[in-house]
mmCIF file of C-alpha atoms in Angstrom:
data_model
loop_
_atom_site.group_PDB
_atom_site.id
_atom_site.type_symbol
_atom_site.label_atom_id
_atom_site.label_comp_id
_atom_site.label_asym_id
_atom_site.label_seq_id
_atom_site.Cartn_x
_atom_site.Cartn_y
_atom_site.Cartn_z
ATOM 1 C CA MET G 1 127.452 14.662 -8.903
ATOM 2 C CA LYS G 2 125.042 17.475 -10.512
ATOM 3 C CA PRO G 3 121.086 16.671 -9.923
ATOM 4 C CA LYS G 4 119.315 15.881 -13.401
ATOM 5 C CA LEU G 5 117.590 18.858 -14.919
ATOM 6 C CA ALA G 6 113.781 17.357 -15.532
ATOM 7 C CA LYS G 7 113.204 17.832 -19.117
ATOM 8 C CA PRO G 8 110.204 19.873 -21.037
ATOM 9 C CA GLU G 9 107.412 18.471 -22.385
ATOM 10 C CA LEU G 10 107.530 18.031 -26.121
ATOM 11 C CA THR G 11 104.942 20.281 -28.105
ATOM 12 C CA VAL G 12 103.092 19.623 -31.060
ATOM 13 C CA TYR G 13 105.481 22.293 -32.800
ATOM 14 C CA ASP G 14 108.789 20.820 -31.603
ATOM 15 C CA PHE G 15 107.559 17.056 -32.451
ATOM 16 C CA PHE G 16 107.056 17.991 -36.416
ATOM 17 C CA CYS G 17 110.513 19.603 -36.298
ATOM 18 C CA GLU G 18 112.295 16.678 -34.899
ATOM 19 C CA LEU G 19 110.427 14.670 -37.615
ATOM 20 C CA ALA G 20 111.199 16.979 -40.272
ATOM 21 C CA THR G 21 114.876 16.851 -38.769
ATOM 22 C CA LEU G 22 114.567 12.844 -39.568
ATOM 23 C CA GLY G 23 113.483 13.905 -42.802
ATOM 24 C CA GLY G 24 116.370 15.883 -43.683
ATOM 25 C CA PHE G 25 115.596 19.555 -42.393
ATOM 26 C CA LEU G 26 118.431 21.149 -41.374
ATOM 27 C CA ALA G 27 116.854 23.559 -38.912
ATOM 28 C CA ARG G 28 118.989 26.593 -39.105
ATOM 29 C CA LYS G 29 118.027 30.125 -37.997
ATOM 30 C CA HIS G 30 117.588 31.081 -41.607
ATOM 31 C CA ASP G 31 115.741 28.196 -42.875
ATOM 32 C CA GLY G 32 112.390 28.674 -42.182
ATOM 33 C CA GLU G 33 109.422 26.404 -41.331
ATOM 34 C CA PRO G 34 109.822 22.676 -42.318
ATOM 35 C CA GLY G 35 107.890 21.830 -45.211
ATOM 36 C CA TRP G 36 105.399 19.185 -45.758
ATOM 37 C CA GLN G 37 107.650 17.057 -47.626
ATOM 38 C CA SER G 38 110.606 16.630 -44.900
ATOM 39 C CA ILE G 39 108.094 16.156 -42.446
ATOM 40 C CA TRP G 40 106.768 13.104 -44.703
ATOM 41 C CA THR G 41 109.967 11.855 -45.207
ATOM 42 C CA GLY G 42 110.800 12.092 -41.448
ATOM 43 C CA TYR G 43 107.348 10.144 -40.576
ATOM 44 C CA LYS G 44 108.312 7.218 -42.941
ATOM 45 C CA LYS G 45 111.774 6.946 -41.494
ATOM 46 C CA LEU G 46 110.250 6.687 -37.970
ATOM 47 C CA HIS G 47 108.021 4.261 -38.903
ATOM 48 C CA GLY G 48 110.528 2.099 -40.441
ATOM 49 C CA ARG G 49 112.474 2.495 -37.286
ATOM 50 C CA ILE G 50 109.283 1.240 -34.699
ATOM 51 C CA GLU G 51 108.476 -1.444 -37.189
ATOM 52 C CA GLY G 52 112.301 -2.534 -37.280
ATOM 53 C CA MET G 53 111.871 -2.627 -33.510
ATOM 54 C CA LYS G 54 108.976 -4.424 -33.474
ATOM 55 C CA LEU G 55 110.771 -7.142 -35.633
ATOM 56 C CA LEU G 56 113.436 -7.271 -32.965
ATOM 57 C CA MET G 57 111.015 -7.743 -30.111
ATOM 58 C CA SER G 58 109.290 -10.466 -31.466
#
């Protein structure tokens, strides 16, 4: 069994890229930087998932 490698800490840039990915940003090499619309859409989706988990936990 191989030892698990420690995950590097998530930077602010990486966090916003992940949010944008939730919002539909494809994050391919030639796509450039994510825009505010994909970041906002990703934020709304993440917020909805968090609220759903809160409802499940209560």
